[in-house]
mmCIF file of C-alpha atoms and ligand atoms in Angstrom:
data_model
loop_
_atom_site.group_PDB
_atom_site.id
_atom_site.type_symbol
_atom_site.label_atom_id
_atom_site.label_comp_id
_atom_site.label_asym_id
_atom_site.label_seq_id
_atom_site.Cartn_x
_atom_site.Cartn_y
_atom_site.Cartn_z
ATOM 1 C CA UNK A 1 -8.769 -1.494 49.100
ATOM 2 C CA UNK A 2 -8.775 -1.442 45.279
ATOM 3 C CA UNK A 3 -6.099 1.269 45.284
ATOM 4 C CA UNK A 4 -3.921 -0.836 47.564
ATOM 5 C CA UNK A 5 -4.325 -3.925 45.374
ATOM 6 C CA UNK A 6 -3.521 -1.910 42.224
ATOM 7 C CA UNK A 7 -0.533 -0.245 43.889
ATOM 8 C CA UNK A 8 1.211 -3.541 44.646
ATOM 9 C CA UNK A 9 0.092 -5.739 41.759
ATOM 10 C CA UNK A 10 1.320 -3.081 39.300
ATOM 11 C CA UNK A 11 4.878 -4.169 40.180
ATOM 12 C CA UNK A 12 4.490 -7.202 37.951
ATOM 13 C CA UNK A 13 6.115 -9.688 40.330
ATOM 14 C CA UNK A 14 3.350 -9.529 42.940
ATOM 15 C CA UNK A 15 0.016 -11.345 42.516
ATOM 16 C CA UNK A 16 -3.180 -11.400 44.518
ATOM 17 C CA UNK A 17 -4.240 -14.635 46.243
ATOM 18 C CA UNK A 18 -7.261 -15.753 48.252
ATOM 19 C CA UNK A 19 -6.904 -18.469 50.882
ATOM 20 C CA UNK A 20 -9.349 -19.960 53.427
ATOM 21 C CA UNK A 21 -10.087 -18.104 56.658
ATOM 22 C CA UNK A 22 -10.447 -21.349 58.640
ATOM 23 C CA UNK A 23 -6.928 -22.566 59.299
ATOM 24 C CA UNK A 24 -5.913 -26.065 60.491
ATOM 25 C CA UNK A 25 -4.210 -26.119 63.868
ATOM 26 C CA UNK A 26 -0.913 -27.543 62.526
ATOM 27 C CA UNK A 27 -0.386 -24.448 60.369
ATOM 28 C CA UNK A 28 -0.753 -22.161 63.353
ATOM 29 C CA UNK A 29 1.429 -24.356 65.556
ATOM 30 C CA UNK A 30 4.167 -24.015 62.916
ATOM 31 C CA UNK A 31 3.643 -20.253 62.692
ATOM 32 C CA UNK A 32 3.936 -19.885 66.470
ATOM 33 C CA UNK A 33 0.401 -18.505 66.906
ATOM 34 C CA UNK A 34 -0.905 -21.413 69.002
ATOM 35 C CA UNK A 35 1.821 -21.003 71.606
ATOM 36 C CA UNK A 36 2.779 -17.365 71.371
ATOM 37 C CA UNK A 37 -0.108 -15.267 70.082
ATOM 38 C CA UNK A 38 -1.206 -14.095 73.495
ATOM 39 C CA UNK A 39 -2.163 -10.979 75.356
ATOM 40 C CA UNK A 40 -1.788 -10.645 79.086
ATOM 41 C CA UNK A 41 -5.134 -10.373 80.823
ATOM 42 C CA UNK A 42 -6.238 -9.626 84.331
ATOM 43 C CA UNK A 43 -9.621 -9.659 86.035
ATOM 44 C CA UNK A 44 -10.974 -7.229 88.579
ATOM 45 C CA UNK A 45 -11.647 -9.144 91.816
ATOM 46 C CA UNK A 46 -14.466 -6.761 92.728
ATOM 47 C CA UNK A 47 -16.550 -6.464 89.531
ATOM 48 C CA UNK A 48 -15.074 -9.326 87.374
ATOM 49 C CA UNK A 49 -14.379 -7.027 84.401
ATOM 50 C CA UNK A 50 -11.519 -8.357 82.255
ATOM 51 C CA UNK A 51 -8.797 -6.110 80.877
ATOM 52 C CA UNK A 52 -5.609 -6.252 78.929
ATOM 53 C CA UNK A 53 -3.071 -6.021 81.723
ATOM 54 C CA UNK A 54 -0.529 -4.093 79.652
ATOM 55 C CA UNK A 55 -3.139 -1.421 78.816
ATOM 56 C CA UNK A 56 -3.830 -0.828 82.504
ATOM 57 C CA UNK A 57 -0.180 0.000 83.184
ATOM 58 C CA UNK A 58 0.294 2.347 80.237
ATOM 59 C CA UNK A 59 2.007 5.481 81.495
ATOM 60 C CA UNK A 60 3.823 3.497 84.203
ATOM 61 C CA UNK A 61 6.231 1.879 81.752
ATOM 62 C CA UNK A 62 7.402 3.037 78.332
ATOM 63 C CA UNK A 63 6.782 -0.288 76.613
ATOM 64 C CA UNK A 64 4.225 -2.323 78.633
ATOM 65 C CA UNK A 65 3.833 -4.735 75.695
ATOM 66 C CA UNK A 66 7.298 -6.169 76.394
ATOM 67 C CA UNK A 67 6.687 -6.952 80.098
ATOM 68 C CA UNK A 68 6.326 -10.433 81.614
ATOM 69 C CA UNK A 69 3.182 -11.354 83.618
ATOM 70 C CA UNK A 70 5.110 -10.916 86.884
ATOM 71 C CA UNK A 71 6.441 -7.502 85.874
ATOM 72 C CA UNK A 72 2.929 -6.308 84.962
ATOM 73 C CA UNK A 73 1.620 -7.665 88.281
ATOM 74 C CA UNK A 74 4.185 -5.568 90.172
ATOM 75 C CA UNK A 75 3.047 -2.404 88.354
ATOM 76 C CA UNK A 76 -0.665 -3.233 88.847
ATOM 77 C CA UNK A 77 -0.164 -3.656 92.573
ATOM 78 C CA UNK A 78 1.106 -0.075 92.796
ATOM 79 C CA UNK A 79 -2.446 1.229 93.105
ATOM 80 C CA UNK A 80 -3.806 0.815 89.540
ATOM 81 C CA UNK A 81 -7.602 1.183 89.758
ATOM 82 C CA UNK A 82 -10.203 -0.838 87.858
ATOM 83 C CA UNK A 83 -11.553 1.494 85.120
ATOM 84 C CA UNK A 84 -15.061 0.106 85.784
ATOM 85 C CA UNK A 85 -15.434 0.129 89.580
ATOM 86 C CA UNK A 86 -12.337 2.067 90.759
ATOM 87 C CA UNK A 87 -11.263 -0.701 93.141
ATOM 88 C CA UNK A 88 -7.789 -2.183 93.101
ATOM 89 C CA UNK A 89 -8.213 -5.946 93.645
ATOM 90 C CA UNK A 90 -6.526 -7.751 90.762
ATOM 91 C CA UNK A 91 -6.447 -11.436 89.872
ATOM 92 C CA UNK A 92 -3.174 -12.989 88.682
ATOM 93 C CA UNK A 93 -2.031 -11.777 85.285
ATOM 94 C CA UNK A 94 -2.216 -14.562 82.714
ATOM 95 C CA UNK A 95 -1.686 -15.066 78.999
ATOM 96 C CA UNK A 96 -4.778 -15.544 76.842
ATOM 97 C CA UNK A 97 -4.557 -16.811 73.261
ATOM 98 C CA UNK A 98 -6.168 -14.366 70.859
ATOM 99 C CA UNK A 99 -7.456 -16.845 68.284
ATOM 100 C CA UNK A 100 -11.045 -18.042 67.831
ATOM 101 C CA UNK A 101 -11.013 -21.814 68.006
ATOM 102 C CA UNK A 102 -13.293 -23.985 65.881
ATOM 103 C CA UNK A 103 -13.511 -27.494 64.436
ATOM 104 C CA UNK A 104 -13.243 -28.857 60.894
ATOM 105 C CA UNK A 105 -15.557 -31.869 60.448
ATOM 106 C CA UNK A 106 -18.020 -33.266 62.949
ATOM 107 C CA UNK A 107 -17.931 -35.304 66.145
ATOM 108 C CA UNK A 108 -14.900 -37.390 67.121
ATOM 109 C CA UNK A 109 -13.261 -37.142 63.706
ATOM 110 C CA UNK A 110 -13.224 -33.346 63.806
ATOM 111 C CA UNK A 111 -9.916 -31.530 63.719
ATOM 112 C CA UNK A 112 -9.110 -28.391 65.655
ATOM 113 C CA UNK A 113 -8.808 -25.253 63.588
ATOM 114 C CA UNK A 114 -8.793 -21.509 64.125
ATOM 115 C CA UNK A 115 -10.189 -18.472 62.369
ATOM 116 C CA UNK A 116 -7.087 -16.938 60.788
ATOM 117 C CA UNK A 117 -5.458 -14.261 62.947
ATOM 118 C CA UNK A 118 -3.685 -12.861 59.865
ATOM 119 C CA UNK A 119 -3.806 -13.492 56.129
ATOM 120 C CA UNK A 120 -0.034 -14.023 55.837
ATOM 121 C CA UNK A 121 -0.103 -17.726 56.688
ATOM 122 C CA UNK A 122 -2.200 -18.294 53.548
ATOM 123 C CA UNK A 123 0.613 -16.847 51.457
ATOM 124 C CA UNK A 124 3.112 -19.261 53.031
ATOM 125 C CA UNK A 125 0.760 -22.207 52.395
ATOM 126 C CA UNK A 126 0.488 -21.117 48.759
ATOM 127 C CA UNK A 127 4.242 -20.627 48.376
ATOM 128 C CA UNK A 128 4.751 -23.770 46.216
ATOM 129 C CA UNK A 129 2.068 -22.580 43.761
ATOM 130 C CA UNK A 130 3.538 -19.060 43.703
ATOM 131 C CA UNK A 131 7.033 -20.442 43.089
ATOM 132 C CA UNK A 132 5.737 -22.391 40.077
ATOM 133 C CA UNK A 133 3.716 -19.416 38.857
ATOM 134 C CA UNK A 134 6.819 -17.205 38.853
ATOM 135 C CA UNK A 135 8.789 -19.818 36.870
ATOM 136 C CA UNK A 136 10.812 -20.768 39.962
ATOM 137 C CA UNK A 137 12.626 -17.459 40.110
ATOM 138 C CA UNK A 138 12.994 -15.087 43.060
ATOM 139 C CA UNK A 139 12.022 -12.436 43.934
ATOM 140 C CA UNK A 140 8.241 -12.579 43.893
ATOM 141 C CA UNK A 141 5.411 -11.726 46.181
ATOM 142 C CA UNK A 142 1.747 -12.162 46.935
ATOM 143 C CA UNK A 143 -0.884 -9.951 48.482
ATOM 144 C CA UNK A 144 -4.096 -10.899 50.172
ATOM 145 C CA UNK A 145 -6.955 -8.885 51.598
ATOM 146 C CA UNK A 146 -9.744 -10.217 53.750
ATOM 147 C CA UNK A 147 -11.021 -10.793 57.223
ATOM 148 C CA UNK A 148 -8.742 -11.546 60.155
ATOM 149 C CA UNK A 149 -10.024 -12.508 63.593
ATOM 150 C CA UNK A 150 -8.625 -11.765 67.025
ATOM 151 C CA UNK A 151 -10.455 -12.463 70.249
ATOM 152 C CA UNK A 152 -9.414 -9.198 71.894
ATOM 153 C CA UNK A 153 -9.855 -9.149 75.657
ATOM 154 C CA UNK A 154 -11.294 -5.661 75.760
ATOM 155 C CA UNK A 155 -11.786 -4.012 72.379
ATOM 156 C CA UNK A 156 -11.724 -0.250 72.619
ATOM 157 C CA UNK A 157 -10.558 2.779 70.642
ATOM 158 C CA UNK A 158 -13.517 2.543 68.270
ATOM 159 C CA UNK A 159 -12.553 1.180 64.879
ATOM 160 C CA UNK A 160 -8.894 0.602 65.785
ATOM 161 C CA UNK A 161 -9.242 -2.614 67.745
ATOM 162 C CA UNK A 162 -11.993 -4.925 66.511
ATOM 163 C CA UNK A 163 -12.442 -8.675 66.899
ATOM 164 C CA UNK A 164 -13.157 -9.102 63.190
ATOM 165 C CA UNK A 165 -11.441 -6.767 60.792
ATOM 166 C CA UNK A 166 -10.200 -6.337 57.233
ATOM 167 C CA UNK A 167 -6.526 -6.894 56.679
ATOM 168 C CA UNK A 168 -4.303 -6.300 53.697
ATOM 169 C CA UNK A 169 -0.981 -8.112 53.722
ATOM 170 C CA UNK A 170 1.923 -8.650 51.376
ATOM 171 C CA UNK A 171 4.683 -11.234 51.561
ATOM 172 C CA UNK A 172 7.707 -10.764 49.339
ATOM 173 C CA UNK A 173 10.177 -13.620 48.877
ATOM 174 C CA UNK A 174 13.780 -12.762 48.043
ATOM 175 C CA UNK A 175 17.120 -14.484 47.670
ATOM 176 C CA UNK A 176 18.928 -13.404 50.871
ATOM 177 C CA UNK A 177 22.281 -13.578 49.067
ATOM 178 C CA UNK A 178 21.024 -11.469 46.174
ATOM 179 C CA UNK A 179 18.436 -9.072 47.626
ATOM 180 C CA UNK A 180 16.648 -6.702 45.240
ATOM 181 C CA UNK A 181 18.261 -3.321 45.737
ATOM 182 C CA UNK A 182 16.148 -0.755 43.913
ATOM 183 C CA UNK A 183 17.395 2.749 43.238
ATOM 184 C CA UNK A 184 16.077 4.936 46.061
ATOM 185 C CA UNK A 185 17.286 8.239 44.622
ATOM 186 C CA UNK A 186 13.827 8.965 43.181
ATOM 187 C CA UNK A 187 12.557 9.457 46.756
ATOM 188 C CA UNK A 188 14.334 12.738 47.471
ATOM 189 C CA UNK A 189 11.839 14.191 49.985
ATOM 190 C CA UNK A 190 12.811 13.576 53.614
ATOM 191 C CA UNK A 191 10.314 11.598 55.693
ATOM 192 C CA UNK A 192 10.015 11.397 59.468
ATOM 193 C CA UNK A 193 11.873 8.419 60.859
ATOM 194 C CA UNK A 194 11.985 7.357 64.507
ATOM 195 C CA UNK A 195 14.922 4.924 64.613
ATOM 196 C CA UNK A 196 15.568 2.231 67.246
ATOM 197 C CA UNK A 197 15.448 3.997 70.664
ATOM 198 C CA UNK A 198 18.428 1.902 71.809
ATOM 199 C CA UNK A 199 20.553 2.749 68.764
ATOM 200 C CA UNK A 200 22.832 5.708 68.030
ATOM 201 C CA UNK A 201 20.155 7.547 65.990
ATOM 202 C CA UNK A 202 17.426 7.501 68.671
ATOM 203 C CA UNK A 203 14.840 10.282 68.359
ATOM 204 C CA UNK A 204 12.685 11.641 65.581
ATOM 205 C CA UNK A 205 14.558 12.795 62.482
ATOM 206 C CA UNK A 206 13.724 13.764 58.912
ATOM 207 C CA UNK A 207 15.728 11.765 56.375
ATOM 208 C CA UNK A 208 15.403 10.332 52.907
ATOM 209 C CA UNK A 209 15.088 6.536 52.622
ATOM 210 C CA UNK A 210 18.394 6.450 50.779
ATOM 211 C CA UNK A 211 20.191 8.329 53.601
ATOM 212 C CA UNK A 212 18.633 6.023 56.193
ATOM 213 C CA UNK A 213 19.836 2.950 54.285
ATOM 214 C CA UNK A 214 23.382 4.344 53.809
ATOM 215 C CA UNK A 215 23.582 5.207 57.524
ATOM 216 C CA UNK A 216 22.602 1.652 58.400
ATOM 217 C CA UNK A 217 19.399 2.817 60.144
ATOM 218 C CA UNK A 218 17.235 0.841 57.730
ATOM 219 C CA UNK A 219 19.093 -2.470 57.816
ATOM 220 C CA UNK A 220 18.041 -4.042 54.530
ATOM 221 C CA UNK A 221 17.716 -2.538 51.015
ATOM 222 C CA UNK A 222 14.470 -4.377 50.314
ATOM 223 C CA UNK A 223 12.983 -3.061 53.569
ATOM 224 C CA UNK A 224 13.984 0.485 52.543
ATOM 225 C CA UNK A 225 12.230 0.006 49.230
ATOM 226 C CA UNK A 226 9.025 -1.188 50.938
ATOM 227 C CA UNK A 227 9.095 1.820 53.259
ATOM 228 C CA UNK A 228 9.362 4.073 50.199
ATOM 229 C CA UNK A 229 6.593 2.325 48.276
ATOM 230 C CA UNK A 230 4.361 2.387 51.369
ATOM 231 C CA UNK A 231 4.887 6.153 51.594
ATOM 232 C CA UNK A 232 3.930 6.396 47.892
ATOM 233 C CA UNK A 233 0.714 4.520 48.560
ATOM 234 C CA UNK A 234 -0.252 6.647 51.558
ATOM 235 C CA UNK A 235 0.277 9.927 49.719
ATOM 236 C CA UNK A 236 -1.507 8.580 46.633
ATOM 237 C CA UNK A 237 -4.668 8.008 48.685
ATOM 238 C CA UNK A 238 -4.488 11.529 50.077
ATOM 239 C CA UNK A 239 -2.721 11.193 53.432
ATOM 240 C CA UNK A 240 -0.797 14.287 54.532
ATOM 241 C CA UNK A 241 2.934 13.338 54.589
ATOM 242 C CA UNK A 242 3.347 15.450 57.744
ATOM 243 C CA UNK A 243 1.040 13.039 59.568
ATOM 244 C CA UNK A 244 3.105 9.990 58.614
ATOM 245 C CA UNK A 245 6.118 8.634 60.464
ATOM 246 C CA UNK A 246 8.062 5.376 60.375
ATOM 247 C CA UNK A 247 9.008 4.017 63.801
ATOM 248 C CA UNK A 248 11.639 1.310 64.109
ATOM 249 C CA UNK A 249 11.169 -1.393 66.722
ATOM 250 C CA UNK A 250 13.737 -1.665 69.505
ATOM 251 C CA UNK A 251 15.549 -4.984 69.779
ATOM 252 C CA UNK A 252 13.418 -5.910 72.819
ATOM 253 C CA UNK A 253 10.145 -5.189 70.982
ATOM 254 C CA UNK A 254 11.012 -7.138 67.839
ATOM 255 C CA UNK A 255 10.040 -10.774 67.324
ATOM 256 C CA UNK A 256 13.108 -12.981 67.810
ATOM 257 C CA UNK A 257 13.310 -13.979 64.136
ATOM 258 C CA UNK A 258 12.901 -10.474 62.727
ATOM 259 C CA UNK A 259 15.958 -8.622 61.602
ATOM 260 C CA UNK A 260 14.433 -5.189 61.117
ATOM 261 C CA UNK A 261 10.925 -4.037 61.819
ATOM 262 C CA UNK A 262 9.166 -0.722 61.204
ATOM 263 C CA UNK A 263 5.705 0.529 62.037
ATOM 264 C CA UNK A 264 4.233 3.180 59.817
ATOM 265 C CA UNK A 265 2.215 5.401 62.136
ATOM 266 C CA UNK A 266 -0.416 7.965 61.212
ATOM 267 C CA UNK A 267 -1.376 10.926 63.375
ATOM 268 C CA UNK A 268 -5.114 11.085 63.975
ATOM 269 C CA UNK A 269 -7.616 11.666 66.752
ATOM 270 C CA UNK A 270 -6.143 8.809 68.823
ATOM 271 C CA UNK A 271 -2.584 10.164 68.478
ATOM 272 C CA UNK A 272 0.040 8.205 66.529
ATOM 273 C CA UNK A 273 -1.494 4.888 65.513
ATOM 274 C CA UNK A 274 0.238 1.970 63.804
ATOM 275 C CA UNK A 275 -1.339 1.412 60.385
ATOM 276 C CA UNK A 276 1.290 -0.606 58.542
ATOM 277 C CA UNK A 277 3.982 -2.981 59.777
ATOM 278 C CA UNK A 278 7.014 -3.748 57.603
ATOM 279 C CA UNK A 279 9.420 -6.450 58.756
ATOM 280 C CA UNK A 280 12.305 -8.466 57.435
ATOM 281 C CA UNK A 281 11.185 -11.883 58.734
ATOM 282 C CA UNK A 282 14.176 -13.617 57.149
ATOM 283 C CA UNK A 283 13.407 -17.248 56.226
ATOM 284 C CA UNK A 284 11.697 -17.881 59.573
ATOM 285 C CA UNK A 285 8.210 -18.647 58.240
ATOM 286 C CA UNK A 286 9.005 -21.007 55.390
ATOM 287 C CA UNK A 287 11.653 -22.777 57.459
ATOM 288 C CA UNK A 288 9.267 -23.296 60.342
ATOM 289 C CA UNK A 289 6.515 -24.638 58.040
ATOM 290 C CA UNK A 290 9.050 -26.940 56.413
ATOM 291 C CA UNK A 291 10.169 -28.286 59.780
ATOM 292 C CA UNK A 292 6.615 -28.908 60.951
ATOM 293 C CA UNK A 293 5.192 -30.318 57.710
ATOM 294 C CA UNK A 294 8.212 -32.124 56.266
ATOM 295 C CA UNK A 295 7.358 -30.554 52.902
ATOM 296 C CA UNK A 296 10.321 -29.979 50.585
ATOM 297 C CA UNK A 297 8.390 -27.502 48.440
ATOM 298 C CA UNK A 298 8.838 -24.454 50.675
ATOM 299 C CA UNK A 299 12.201 -23.524 49.201
ATOM 300 C CA UNK A 300 13.700 -21.893 46.163
ATOM 301 C CA UNK A 301 16.665 -23.200 44.215
ATOM 302 C CA UNK A 302 19.494 -21.177 42.741
ATOM 303 C CA UNK A 303 20.456 -22.116 39.208
ATOM 304 C CA UNK A 304 24.112 -22.523 38.327
ATOM 305 C CA UNK A 305 25.224 -20.513 35.301
ATOM 306 C CA UNK A 306 26.431 -23.733 33.704
ATOM 307 C CA UNK A 307 25.029 -27.215 34.378
ATOM 308 C CA UNK A 308 27.372 -29.260 36.587
ATOM 309 C CA UNK A 309 27.810 -32.957 37.192
ATOM 310 C CA UNK A 310 28.966 -34.042 40.633
ATOM 311 C CA UNK A 311 29.762 -37.483 41.983
ATOM 312 C CA UNK A 312 28.654 -37.947 45.582
ATOM 313 C CA UNK A 313 28.858 -40.802 48.046
ATOM 314 C CA UNK A 314 25.446 -41.413 49.550
ATOM 315 C CA UNK A 315 24.306 -43.756 52.254
ATOM 316 C CA UNK A 316 21.392 -45.852 50.949
ATOM 317 C CA UNK A 317 19.944 -48.248 53.529
ATOM 318 C CA UNK A 318 19.077 -51.639 52.096
ATOM 319 C CA UNK A 319 15.596 -52.599 53.322
ATOM 320 C CA UNK A 320 15.972 -56.233 52.227
ATOM 321 C CA UNK A 321 18.812 -56.704 54.715
ATOM 322 C CA UNK A 322 17.595 -54.356 57.485
ATOM 323 C CA UNK A 323 14.117 -55.920 57.655
ATOM 324 C CA UNK A 324 15.112 -59.469 58.676
ATOM 325 C CA UNK A 325 17.907 -58.174 60.932
ATOM 326 C CA UNK A 326 15.895 -55.577 62.932
ATOM 327 C CA UNK A 327 12.284 -56.776 62.396
ATOM 328 C CA UNK A 328 9.757 -54.238 63.768
ATOM 329 C CA UNK A 329 12.537 -51.758 64.572
ATOM 330 C CA UNK A 330 13.772 -51.740 60.964
ATOM 331 C CA UNK A 331 11.817 -48.547 60.215
ATOM 332 C CA UNK A 332 13.543 -46.691 63.075
ATOM 333 C CA UNK A 333 16.961 -47.947 61.984
ATOM 334 C CA UNK A 334 16.261 -46.930 58.378
ATOM 335 C CA UNK A 335 15.234 -43.452 59.512
ATOM 336 C CA UNK A 336 18.269 -43.067 61.773
ATOM 337 C CA UNK A 337 20.572 -44.048 58.900
ATOM 338 C CA UNK A 338 18.905 -41.612 56.547
ATOM 339 C CA UNK A 339 19.337 -38.815 59.065
ATOM 340 C CA UNK A 340 23.070 -39.433 59.399
ATOM 341 C CA UNK A 341 25.138 -36.626 58.004
ATOM 342 C CA UNK A 342 28.628 -36.981 56.635
HETATM 343 ZN ZN1 ZN B 1 -13.755 -3.595 88.869
#
């Protein structure tokens, strides 16, 4: 963990932060976790064991993770046996949220909260402080290590899938119109890439990061740089480069807001296992938190080279006139006027 922290903080524009593990519900509504952070589960009608439905149909579909409840049900009904009792009597497949729910404060005044499912949301909450810390200039980033919690339906695979586990995450904020584009020529050793299975480069191929970026396989220069620096970290802690590969998500596997997404997989006793995920999440997170919270601090501002003065016509509702005219609806009218665009 110390090596990982040193590796990233040595960049100079990345700092370490520490945020609470108990997260208010509103934050996780904005992040999409309350509505979308689900696994499909199914119960055995004979012995009541619960399973992740997509795990039961592995081998019957190449990407069970992407299936709808109905699609999984169809596969299950083709004779999939319960791993516990070997019967084949399945309940309906349904989505189960993976977060541990709790309450902040006591009794009726308590507010719903969750144990954090990832550390990343803490970095978005701290964005205004980070922006000030970095003198209001992009790019900058933050890392956080600590416990994450996921109420897995059926943990298995030993240490790989736990309900309480240590995470290490990094969020890097860039200007999308001026993305950092580091020189990749220093990484001249080819690495194993497994590009998008639906794209023209499908299949496993050795390539340098620079070649993959020029060919348009890696879709963003900053993503290419993070792939390269992740490879540096893995080799620096003694991982055999031949047991490392970077697998790109297919369009259907990728979250709707992500533009490019790679899993770094390591070959071990459980086969190829995802150990690192690297995604270009665009401005999805900050935008969503801004929309839900109304905060205006989740942005960055570009400076003009020269100061400018501009005259603008603005609509400024006059409360002294609106109040008597609209009485208790004056607030609504004021808001509607303020929301008018040109
Ligand atoms: Zn059973």
